[in-house]
Coordinates of C-alpha atoms in Angstrom, one line a residue:
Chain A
X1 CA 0.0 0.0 0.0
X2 CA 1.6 3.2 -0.9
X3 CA 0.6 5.1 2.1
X4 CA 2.7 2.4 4.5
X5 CA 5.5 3.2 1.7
X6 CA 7.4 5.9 4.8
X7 CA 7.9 2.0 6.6
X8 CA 10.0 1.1 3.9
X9 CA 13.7 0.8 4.3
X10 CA 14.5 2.7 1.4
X11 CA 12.2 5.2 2.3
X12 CA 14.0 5.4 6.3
X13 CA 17.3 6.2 4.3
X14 CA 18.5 9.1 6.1
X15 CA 19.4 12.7 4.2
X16 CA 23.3 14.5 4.9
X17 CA 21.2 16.5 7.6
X18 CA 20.9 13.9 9.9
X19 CA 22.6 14.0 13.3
X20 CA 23.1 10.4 14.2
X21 CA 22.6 10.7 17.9
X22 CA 18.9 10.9 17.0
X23 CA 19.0 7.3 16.6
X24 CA 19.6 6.3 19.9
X25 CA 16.8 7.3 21.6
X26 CA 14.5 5.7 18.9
X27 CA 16.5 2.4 19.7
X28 CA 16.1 3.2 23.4
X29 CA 12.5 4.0 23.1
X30 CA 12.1 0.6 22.1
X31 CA 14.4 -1.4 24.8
X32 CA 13.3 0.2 27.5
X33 CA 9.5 -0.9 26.8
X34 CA 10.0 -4.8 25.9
X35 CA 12.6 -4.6 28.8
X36 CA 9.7 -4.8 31.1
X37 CA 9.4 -8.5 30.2
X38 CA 12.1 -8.8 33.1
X39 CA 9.8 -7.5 35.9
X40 CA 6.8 -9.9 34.7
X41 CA 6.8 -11.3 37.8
X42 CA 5.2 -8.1 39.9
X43 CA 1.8 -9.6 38.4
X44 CA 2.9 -13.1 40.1
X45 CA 0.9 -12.5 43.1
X46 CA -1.6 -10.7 42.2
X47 CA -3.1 -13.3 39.5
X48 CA -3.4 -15.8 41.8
X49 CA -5.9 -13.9 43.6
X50 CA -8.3 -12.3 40.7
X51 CA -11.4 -14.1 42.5
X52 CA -10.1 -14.6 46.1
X53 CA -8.7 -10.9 46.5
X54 CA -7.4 -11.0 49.8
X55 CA -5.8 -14.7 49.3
X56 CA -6.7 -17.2 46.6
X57 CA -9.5 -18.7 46.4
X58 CA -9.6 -22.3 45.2
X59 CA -10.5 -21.6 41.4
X60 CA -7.8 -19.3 41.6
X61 CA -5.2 -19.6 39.0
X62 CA -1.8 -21.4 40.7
X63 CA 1.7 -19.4 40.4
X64 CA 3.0 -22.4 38.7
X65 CA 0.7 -22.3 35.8
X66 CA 1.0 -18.2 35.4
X67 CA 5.0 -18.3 35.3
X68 CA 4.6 -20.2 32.3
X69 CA 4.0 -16.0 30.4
X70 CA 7.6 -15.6 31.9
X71 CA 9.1 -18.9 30.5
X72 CA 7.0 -18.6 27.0
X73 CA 7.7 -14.7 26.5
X74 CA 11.9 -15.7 26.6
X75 CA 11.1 -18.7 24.5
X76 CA 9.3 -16.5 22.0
X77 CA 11.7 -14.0 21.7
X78 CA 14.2 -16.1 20.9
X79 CA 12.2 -17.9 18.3
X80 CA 11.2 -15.3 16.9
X81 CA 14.3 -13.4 16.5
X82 CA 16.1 -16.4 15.2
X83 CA 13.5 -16.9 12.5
X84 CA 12.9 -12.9 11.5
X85 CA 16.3 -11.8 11.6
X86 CA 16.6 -11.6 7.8
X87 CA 13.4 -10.3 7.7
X88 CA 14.3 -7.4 10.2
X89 CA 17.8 -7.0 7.8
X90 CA 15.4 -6.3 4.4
X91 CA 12.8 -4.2 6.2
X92 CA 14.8 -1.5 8.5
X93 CA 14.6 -0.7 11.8
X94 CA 11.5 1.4 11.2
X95 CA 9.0 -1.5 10.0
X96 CA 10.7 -3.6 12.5
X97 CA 10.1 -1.9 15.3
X98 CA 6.2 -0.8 14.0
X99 CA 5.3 -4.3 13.9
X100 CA 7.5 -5.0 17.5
X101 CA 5.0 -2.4 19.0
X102 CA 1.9 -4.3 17.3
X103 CA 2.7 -7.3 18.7
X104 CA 4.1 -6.5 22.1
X105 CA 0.7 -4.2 22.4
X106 CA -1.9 -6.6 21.6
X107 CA -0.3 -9.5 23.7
X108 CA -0.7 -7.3 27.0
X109 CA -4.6 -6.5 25.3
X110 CA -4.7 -10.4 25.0
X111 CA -3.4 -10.8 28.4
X112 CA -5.5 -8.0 29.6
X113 CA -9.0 -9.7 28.4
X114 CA -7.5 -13.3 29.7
X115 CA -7.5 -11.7 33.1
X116 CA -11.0 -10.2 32.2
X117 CA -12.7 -13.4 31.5
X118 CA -10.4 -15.6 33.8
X119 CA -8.8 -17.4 30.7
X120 CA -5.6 -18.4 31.4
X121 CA -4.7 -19.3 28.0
X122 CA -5.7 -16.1 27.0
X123 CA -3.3 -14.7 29.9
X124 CA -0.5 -17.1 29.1
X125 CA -0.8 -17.3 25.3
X126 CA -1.3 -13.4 25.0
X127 CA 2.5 -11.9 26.4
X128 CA 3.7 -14.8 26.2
X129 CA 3.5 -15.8 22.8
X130 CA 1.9 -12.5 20.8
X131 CA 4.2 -10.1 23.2
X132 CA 7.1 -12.8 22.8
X133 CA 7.6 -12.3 19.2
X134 CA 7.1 -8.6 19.6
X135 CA 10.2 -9.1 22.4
X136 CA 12.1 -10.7 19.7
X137 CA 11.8 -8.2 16.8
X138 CA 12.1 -5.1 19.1
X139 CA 15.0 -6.5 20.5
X140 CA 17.3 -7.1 17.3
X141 CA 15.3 -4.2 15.4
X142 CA 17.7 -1.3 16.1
X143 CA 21.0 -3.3 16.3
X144 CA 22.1 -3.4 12.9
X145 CA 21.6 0.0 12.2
X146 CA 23.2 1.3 15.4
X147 CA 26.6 -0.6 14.3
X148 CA 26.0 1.1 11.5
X149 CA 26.0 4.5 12.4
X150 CA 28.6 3.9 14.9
X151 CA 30.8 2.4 13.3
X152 CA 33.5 3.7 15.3
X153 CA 31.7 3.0 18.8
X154 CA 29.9 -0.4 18.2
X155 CA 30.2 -1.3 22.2
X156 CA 29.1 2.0 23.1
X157 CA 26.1 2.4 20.8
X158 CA 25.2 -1.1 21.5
X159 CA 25.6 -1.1 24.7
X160 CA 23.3 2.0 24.9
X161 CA 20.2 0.0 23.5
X162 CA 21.0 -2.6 25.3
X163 CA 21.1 -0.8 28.6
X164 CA 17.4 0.5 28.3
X165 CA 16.2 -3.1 28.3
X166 CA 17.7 -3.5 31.7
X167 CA 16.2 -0.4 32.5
X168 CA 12.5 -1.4 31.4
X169 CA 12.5 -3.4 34.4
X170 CA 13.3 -0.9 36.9
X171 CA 10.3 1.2 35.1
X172 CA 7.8 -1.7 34.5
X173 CA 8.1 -2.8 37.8
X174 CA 6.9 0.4 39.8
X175 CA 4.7 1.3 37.0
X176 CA 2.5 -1.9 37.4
X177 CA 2.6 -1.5 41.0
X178 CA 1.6 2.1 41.0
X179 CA -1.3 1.5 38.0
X180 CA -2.8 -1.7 40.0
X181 CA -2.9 0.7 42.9
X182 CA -4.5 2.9 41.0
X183 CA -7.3 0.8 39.6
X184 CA -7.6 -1.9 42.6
X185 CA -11.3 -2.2 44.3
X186 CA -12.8 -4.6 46.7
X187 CA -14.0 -6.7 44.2
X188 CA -11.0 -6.6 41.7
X189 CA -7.5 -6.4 41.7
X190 CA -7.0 -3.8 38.9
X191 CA -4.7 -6.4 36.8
X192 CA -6.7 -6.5 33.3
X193 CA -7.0 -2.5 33.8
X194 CA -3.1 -2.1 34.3
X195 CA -2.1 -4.4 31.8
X196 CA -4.2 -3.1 29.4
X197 CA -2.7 0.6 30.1
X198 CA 0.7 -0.5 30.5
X199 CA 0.2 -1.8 26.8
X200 CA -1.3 1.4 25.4
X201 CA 2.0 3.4 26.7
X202 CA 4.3 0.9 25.6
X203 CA 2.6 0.9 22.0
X204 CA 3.0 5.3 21.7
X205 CA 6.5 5.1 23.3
X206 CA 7.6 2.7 20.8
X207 CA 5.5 4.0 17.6
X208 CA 8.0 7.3 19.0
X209 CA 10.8 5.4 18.6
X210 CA 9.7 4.0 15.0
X211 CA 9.1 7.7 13.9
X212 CA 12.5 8.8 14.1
X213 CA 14.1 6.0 13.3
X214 CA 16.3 6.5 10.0
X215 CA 18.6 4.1 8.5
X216 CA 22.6 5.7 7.5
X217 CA 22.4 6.1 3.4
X218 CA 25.3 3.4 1.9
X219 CA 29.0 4.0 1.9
X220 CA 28.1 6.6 4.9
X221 CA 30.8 6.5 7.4
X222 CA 31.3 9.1 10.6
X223 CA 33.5 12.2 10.0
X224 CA 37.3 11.7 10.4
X225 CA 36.7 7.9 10.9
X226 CA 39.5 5.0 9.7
X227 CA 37.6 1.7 8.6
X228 CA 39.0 -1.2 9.9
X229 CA 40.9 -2.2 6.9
X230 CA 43.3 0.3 7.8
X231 CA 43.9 -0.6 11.4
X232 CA 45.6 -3.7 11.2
X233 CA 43.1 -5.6 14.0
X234 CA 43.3 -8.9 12.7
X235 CA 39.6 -9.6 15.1
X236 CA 38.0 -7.4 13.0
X237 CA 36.9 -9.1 9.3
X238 CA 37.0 -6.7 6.4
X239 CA 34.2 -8.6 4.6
X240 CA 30.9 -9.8 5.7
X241 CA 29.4 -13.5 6.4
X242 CA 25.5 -13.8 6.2
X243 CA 23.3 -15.0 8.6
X244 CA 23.2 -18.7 6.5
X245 CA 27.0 -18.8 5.9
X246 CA 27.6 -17.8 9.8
X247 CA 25.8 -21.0 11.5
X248 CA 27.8 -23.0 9.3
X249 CA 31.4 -21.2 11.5
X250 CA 32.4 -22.4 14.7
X251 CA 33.1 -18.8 15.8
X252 CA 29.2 -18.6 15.9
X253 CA 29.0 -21.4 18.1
X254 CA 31.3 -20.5 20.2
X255 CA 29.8 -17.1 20.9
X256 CA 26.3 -19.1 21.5
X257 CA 28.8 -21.1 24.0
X258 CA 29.7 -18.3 25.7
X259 CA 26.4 -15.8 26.0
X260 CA 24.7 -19.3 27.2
X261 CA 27.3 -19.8 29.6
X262 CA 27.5 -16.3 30.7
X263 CA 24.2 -16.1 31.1
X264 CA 23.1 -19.5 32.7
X265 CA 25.3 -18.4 35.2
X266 CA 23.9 -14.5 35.7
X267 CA 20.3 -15.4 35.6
X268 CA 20.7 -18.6 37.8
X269 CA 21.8 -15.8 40.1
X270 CA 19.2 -13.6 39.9
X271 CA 16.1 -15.8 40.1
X272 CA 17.6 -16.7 43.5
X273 CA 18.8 -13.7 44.8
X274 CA 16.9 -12.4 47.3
X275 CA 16.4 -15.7 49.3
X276 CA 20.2 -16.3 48.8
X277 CA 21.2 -13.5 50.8
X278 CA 18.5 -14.4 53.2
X279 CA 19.8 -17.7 53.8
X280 CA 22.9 -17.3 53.6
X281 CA 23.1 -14.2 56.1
X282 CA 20.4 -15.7 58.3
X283 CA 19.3 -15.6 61.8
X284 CA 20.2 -19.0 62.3
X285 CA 23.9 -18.3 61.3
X286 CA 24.4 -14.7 62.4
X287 CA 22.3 -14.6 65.5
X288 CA 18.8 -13.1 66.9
X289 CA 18.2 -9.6 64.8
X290 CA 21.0 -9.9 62.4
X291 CA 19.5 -11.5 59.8
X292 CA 19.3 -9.8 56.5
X293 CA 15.4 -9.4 56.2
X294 CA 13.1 -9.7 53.3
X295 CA 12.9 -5.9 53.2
X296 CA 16.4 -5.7 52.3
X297 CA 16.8 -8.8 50.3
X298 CA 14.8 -6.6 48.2
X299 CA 17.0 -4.0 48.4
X300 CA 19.8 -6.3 47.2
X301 CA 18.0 -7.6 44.1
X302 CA 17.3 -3.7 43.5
X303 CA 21.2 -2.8 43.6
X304 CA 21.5 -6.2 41.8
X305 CA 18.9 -4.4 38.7
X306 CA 21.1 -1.2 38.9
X307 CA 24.5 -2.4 38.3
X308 CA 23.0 -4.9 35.6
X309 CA 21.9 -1.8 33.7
X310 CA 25.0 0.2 34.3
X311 CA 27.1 -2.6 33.5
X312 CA 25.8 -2.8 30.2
X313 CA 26.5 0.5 29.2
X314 CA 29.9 0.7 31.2
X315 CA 31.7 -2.4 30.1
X316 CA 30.3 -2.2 26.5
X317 CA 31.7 0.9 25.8
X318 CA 35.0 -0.4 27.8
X319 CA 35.0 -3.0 24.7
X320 CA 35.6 -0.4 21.8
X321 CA 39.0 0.3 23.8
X322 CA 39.9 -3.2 24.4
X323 CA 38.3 -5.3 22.2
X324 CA 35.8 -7.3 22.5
X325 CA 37.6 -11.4 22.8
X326 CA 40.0 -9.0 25.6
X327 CA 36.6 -7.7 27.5
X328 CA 34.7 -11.1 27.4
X329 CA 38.4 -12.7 28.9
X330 CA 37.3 -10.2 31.9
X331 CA 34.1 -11.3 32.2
X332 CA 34.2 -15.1 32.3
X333 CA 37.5 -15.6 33.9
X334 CA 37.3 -12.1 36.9
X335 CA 33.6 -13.7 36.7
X336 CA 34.6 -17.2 37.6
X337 CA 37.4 -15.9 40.2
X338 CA 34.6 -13.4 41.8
X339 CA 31.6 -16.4 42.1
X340 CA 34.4 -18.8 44.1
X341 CA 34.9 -16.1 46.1
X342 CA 31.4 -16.0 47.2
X343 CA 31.4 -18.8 49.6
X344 CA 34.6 -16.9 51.6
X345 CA 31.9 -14.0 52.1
X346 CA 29.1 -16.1 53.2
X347 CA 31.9 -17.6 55.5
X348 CA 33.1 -14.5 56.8
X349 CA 30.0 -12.9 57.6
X350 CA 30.6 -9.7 55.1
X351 CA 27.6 -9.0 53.5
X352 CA 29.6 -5.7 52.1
X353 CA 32.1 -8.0 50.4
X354 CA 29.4 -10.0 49.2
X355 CA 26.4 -7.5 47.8
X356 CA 30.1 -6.2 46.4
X357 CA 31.3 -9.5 44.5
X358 CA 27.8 -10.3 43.2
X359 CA 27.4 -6.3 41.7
X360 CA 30.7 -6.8 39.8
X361 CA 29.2 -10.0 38.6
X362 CA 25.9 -8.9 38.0
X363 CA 27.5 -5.7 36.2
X364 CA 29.7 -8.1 33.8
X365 CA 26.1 -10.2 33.4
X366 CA 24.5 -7.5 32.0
X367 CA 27.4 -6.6 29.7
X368 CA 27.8 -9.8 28.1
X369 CA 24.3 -9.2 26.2
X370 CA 25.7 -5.8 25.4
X371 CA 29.0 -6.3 23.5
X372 CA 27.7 -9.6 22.2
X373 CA 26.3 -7.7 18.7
X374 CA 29.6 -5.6 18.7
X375 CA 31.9 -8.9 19.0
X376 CA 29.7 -10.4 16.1
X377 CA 30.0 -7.2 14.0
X378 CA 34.0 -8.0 14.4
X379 CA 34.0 -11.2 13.3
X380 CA 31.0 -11.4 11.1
X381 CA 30.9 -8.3 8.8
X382 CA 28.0 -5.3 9.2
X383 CA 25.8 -7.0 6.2
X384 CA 23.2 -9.1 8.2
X385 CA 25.0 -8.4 12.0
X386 CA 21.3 -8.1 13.4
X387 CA 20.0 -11.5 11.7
X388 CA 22.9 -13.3 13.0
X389 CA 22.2 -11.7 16.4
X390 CA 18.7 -12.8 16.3
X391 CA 20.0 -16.6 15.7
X392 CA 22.6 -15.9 18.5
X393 CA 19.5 -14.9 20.9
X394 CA 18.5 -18.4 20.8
X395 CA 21.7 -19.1 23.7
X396 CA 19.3 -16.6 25.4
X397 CA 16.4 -18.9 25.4
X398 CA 17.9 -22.2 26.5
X399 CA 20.0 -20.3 28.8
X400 CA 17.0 -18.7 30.9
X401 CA 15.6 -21.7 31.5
X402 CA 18.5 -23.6 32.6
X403 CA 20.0 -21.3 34.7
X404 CA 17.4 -21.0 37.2
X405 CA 16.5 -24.5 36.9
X406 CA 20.3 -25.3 38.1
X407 CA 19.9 -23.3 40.7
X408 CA 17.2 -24.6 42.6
X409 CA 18.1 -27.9 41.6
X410 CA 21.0 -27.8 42.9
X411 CA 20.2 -25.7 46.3
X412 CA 16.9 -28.3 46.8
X413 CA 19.5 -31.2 46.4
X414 CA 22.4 -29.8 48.7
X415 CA 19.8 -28.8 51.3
X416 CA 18.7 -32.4 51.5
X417 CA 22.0 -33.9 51.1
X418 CA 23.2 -31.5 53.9
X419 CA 20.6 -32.6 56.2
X420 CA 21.4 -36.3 55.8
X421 CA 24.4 -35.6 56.7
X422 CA 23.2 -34.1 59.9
X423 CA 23.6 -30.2 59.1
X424 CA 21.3 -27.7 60.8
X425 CA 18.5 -26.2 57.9
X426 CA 20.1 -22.7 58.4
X427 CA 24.1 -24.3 57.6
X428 CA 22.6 -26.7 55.0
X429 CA 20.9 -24.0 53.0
X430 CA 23.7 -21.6 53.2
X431 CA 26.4 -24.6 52.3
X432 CA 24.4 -25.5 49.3
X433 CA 24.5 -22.3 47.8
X434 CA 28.9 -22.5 47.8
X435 CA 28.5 -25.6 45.7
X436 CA 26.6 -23.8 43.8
X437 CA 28.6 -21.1 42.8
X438 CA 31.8 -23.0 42.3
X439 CA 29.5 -24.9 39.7
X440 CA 28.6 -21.1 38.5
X441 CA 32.5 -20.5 38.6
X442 CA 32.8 -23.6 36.5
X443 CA 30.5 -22.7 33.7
X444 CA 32.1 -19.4 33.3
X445 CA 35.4 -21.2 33.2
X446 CA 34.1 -23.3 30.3
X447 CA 32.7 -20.1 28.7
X448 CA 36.8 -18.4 29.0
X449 CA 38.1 -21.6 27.1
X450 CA 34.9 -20.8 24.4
X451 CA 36.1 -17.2 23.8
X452 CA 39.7 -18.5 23.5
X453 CA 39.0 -20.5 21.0
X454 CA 37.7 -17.7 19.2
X455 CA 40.0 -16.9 16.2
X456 CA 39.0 -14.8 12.4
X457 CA 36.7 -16.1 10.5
X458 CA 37.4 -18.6 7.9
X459 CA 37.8 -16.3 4.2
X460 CA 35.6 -19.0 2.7
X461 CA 32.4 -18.0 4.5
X462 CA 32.8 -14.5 3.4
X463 CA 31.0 -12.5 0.7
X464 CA 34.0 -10.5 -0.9
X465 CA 37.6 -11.2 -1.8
X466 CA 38.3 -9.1 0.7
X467 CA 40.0 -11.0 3.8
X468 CA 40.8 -10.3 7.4
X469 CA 43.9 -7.9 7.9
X470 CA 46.5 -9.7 9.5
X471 CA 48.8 -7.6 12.3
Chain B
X1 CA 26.9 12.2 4.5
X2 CA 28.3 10.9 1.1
X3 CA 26.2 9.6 -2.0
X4 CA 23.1 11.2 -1.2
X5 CA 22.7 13.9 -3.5
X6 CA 18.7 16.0 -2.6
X7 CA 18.9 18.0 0.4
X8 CA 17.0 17.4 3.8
X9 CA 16.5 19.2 6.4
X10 CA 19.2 19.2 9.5
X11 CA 18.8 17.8 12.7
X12 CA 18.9 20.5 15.3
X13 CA 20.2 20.3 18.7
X14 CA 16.6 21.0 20.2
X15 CA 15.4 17.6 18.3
X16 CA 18.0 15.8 19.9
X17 CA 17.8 17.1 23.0
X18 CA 13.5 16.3 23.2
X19 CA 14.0 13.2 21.8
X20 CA 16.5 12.6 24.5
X21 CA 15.1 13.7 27.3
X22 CA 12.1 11.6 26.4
X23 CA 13.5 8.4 27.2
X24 CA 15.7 9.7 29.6
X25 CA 12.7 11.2 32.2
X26 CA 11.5 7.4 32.6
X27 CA 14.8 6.0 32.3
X28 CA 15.7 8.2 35.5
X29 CA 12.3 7.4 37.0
X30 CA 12.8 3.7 37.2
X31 CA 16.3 3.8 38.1
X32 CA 15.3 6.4 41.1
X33 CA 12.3 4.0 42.3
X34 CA 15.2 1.0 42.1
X35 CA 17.2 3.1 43.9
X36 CA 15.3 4.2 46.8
X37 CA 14.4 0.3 47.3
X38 CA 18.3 -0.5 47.1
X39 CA 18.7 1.6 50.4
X40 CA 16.5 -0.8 52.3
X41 CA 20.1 -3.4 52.2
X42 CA 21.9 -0.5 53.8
X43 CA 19.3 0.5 57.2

């Protein structure tokens, strides 16, 4: 139709009058919104008492069954970025993210109306699936086309986007619990009504975002600015790989390695934090009134949030100076030494050296999502960087659901183990959390050996004659 | 910008700056709320 022709790439080229930090905040626009599919679980609670209102009532919808919008929304987005990537490379950012905001709208109306009628397939199948694949398209949509105009800063402009979806959490989370406020009654827990506002803002912020999205015009590069070619980096390819010839390299797979690893290990984490700290600094060990309470555990996972989302920014940027197989040798391997250090904390009673360990880690969490799309640009080329991201997200999936799944079954099995062996519940719990995080400390170790392996990209695979400069 | 060859308009600073300070109000909103929550570890 030619009145949708303005979402057209071509027509999203941008003119020579074009400042390039207006990009950013169109990429931001659309992180921060599908970021608040981190801080799903504020509605945990209150869905489980739509009928009951005070406490559930037995046709009441059970908090097993309504995680399921977490697990399905990261499942979708994955999905859905692997399959659309190429998509999301032909259309532009523009289109990309205009159909991200459909979708990610009409799964919290869907969600909104399951709550409504008390259909929980509505409720489950609505965010998570229609408002997973609107996850997965926002969340590739604006990569490519930052790298692109930044080609000199890929970490930082990547790390920028990639910061607002940690920050969608820290504003979905009071939103939904200031809007259910707003809209609770007697007889209703204001849930449908919240969802179905929190959707309508989310749609105009990122439409806001689409609108001033404009793709660099070809051959563009930034003022004053030496390509690669010139530099000698013999990590950063000259010529591109796509998205079909990049599956087929073992660099891919070890960069799936280590964001799975990386992230198993981060999101294992925090799932668990705030009873972690709990148990681990409990009354039990540290004596009557010097427990760390639930009030502060919240606190924890709170400072946890912030330095995820500074992290991101911090570290990514941090990569354009190191490089990026340099910056992910900090994260996995001061990552590994910083969870075996953990249990000496717990031991020693310091909860300041242990909310301090777990920020760093947290902080290099976070990162890892942000410098991944820079570390592909170097090895993969700028031609379909965001498709090949999108098949990269799928290390996302697996890893968020076997990251907390480790956790717990590994604390539920060192509890019980620790009991048998005639341990108090207070030591028990806390001892099983150290095995845990030397098994963390492990992963990340298997993750350092990934990136190691990492070397240029076989010439074969690429689309020119051009090949990778050597030093 | 190079190979483009009908002028457009120029960004100005103001656009920049509203189309900042959009997503930076609730940006800074949410990391204030987080923030104010994050002191509970330190009473």
């Amino acid at each position: 139709m030619a009145s949708l022709s303005f979402l057209n790439r071509d027509n999203t080229v941008a003119g020579p009058g074009y400042n390039r930090w207006l990009f950013p905040p169109a990429a931001l626009a659309v992180h921060m919104c599908i970021g608040q599919a981190y801080s799903l679980s504020v509605f945990n609670i209150p869905v489980t008492k739509l009928i009951g209102i005070t406490e559930p009532a037995p046709d009441d919808w059970s908090l097993s069954a309504t995680v399921w919008v977490f697990n399905l929304a990261f499942f979708f987005l994955g999905i859905s970025a692997a399959i659309f990537g190429k998509w999301v490379e032909r259309s532009g950012p523009r289109k990309t993210m205009l159909c991200s905001a459909l979708f990610f709208a009409s799964g919290f109306a869907l969600s909104s109306l399951g709550v409504h009628l008390h259909s929980l397939p509505l409720f489950v199948g609505g965010y998570g699936v229609l408002g997973g694949i609107g996850l997965g398209l926002g969340y590739i949509s604006p990569v490519s086309t930052l790298i692109k105009w930044f080609p000199d800063r890929p970490g930082m402009a990547t790390g920028l986007a990639i910061m607002g979806f940690g920050g969608g959490a820290l504003i979905g989370s009071p939103l939904a619990v200031t809007l259910m406020k707003h809209y609770a009654t007697p007889t209703s827990m204001g849930v449908s009504e919240t969802l179905m506002t929190m959707g309508a803002i989310y749609f105009c912020f990122m439409i806001f975002g689409s609108v001033i999205a404009r793709v660099p015009a070809p051959n563009w590069k930034p003022a004053g600015w030496v390509p690669v070619a010139n530099t000698g980096n013999q990590m950063i390819a000259t010529a591109s790989v796509t998205a079909d010839n990049a599956i087929k390299t073992p660099q891919f797979w070890l960069l799936w390695a280590v964001l799975c690893l990386n992230v198993t290990a981060g999101i294992g984490v925090l799932s668990q934090a705030s009873p972690m700290i709990q148990e681990i600094f409990s009354e039990g060990r540290r004596g009557t009134g010097l427990g760390i309470t639930a009030e502060a555990a919240a606190g924890f996972v709170g400072l946890l949030s912030l330095f995820n989302l500074v992290g991101r920014f911090f570290w990514s940027s941090l990569s354009d100076k190191t490089g990026r197989k340099r910056i992910y040798m900090i994260y996995l391997g001061l990552g590994a030494v910083l969870y075996a250090l953990v249990p000496t904390a717990g031991n020693l009673g310091s909860t300041a050296l242990f909310v301090g360990l777990f920020c760093i880690i947290l902080s290099m969490y976070g990162a890892g999502f942000a410098t991944i799309p820079a570390y592909l640009r170097d090895m993969f080329g700028t031609l379909q960087v965001g498709a090949i991201h999108g098949r990269l997200l799928t290390a996302w999936s697996t890893a968020a659901i076997l990251g907390p799944t480790l956790v717990t079954q590994l604390r539920d099995y060192y509890i019980s183990s620790g009991k048998a062996a005639g341990l108090t519940e207070s030591v028990a719990k806390a001892s099983a959390y150290n095995t845990t995080m030397y098994i963390m400390a492990a992963l990340l170790v298997v993750g350092f050996v990934c990136n190691l392996l990492v070397k240029p990209v076989d010439a074969k695979y690429q689309e020119t004659e051009a090949k990778p400069v050597l030093a | 910008m190079e190979n483009q060859s009908t002028p457009s308009p120029t960004t100005s600073p103001v656009q920049i700056a509203l189309a900042w300070i959009v997503v930076a109000i609730p940006l800074l909103w949410g990391i204030s709320q987080t923030f104010i929550k994050a002191l509970a570890l330190f009473k």
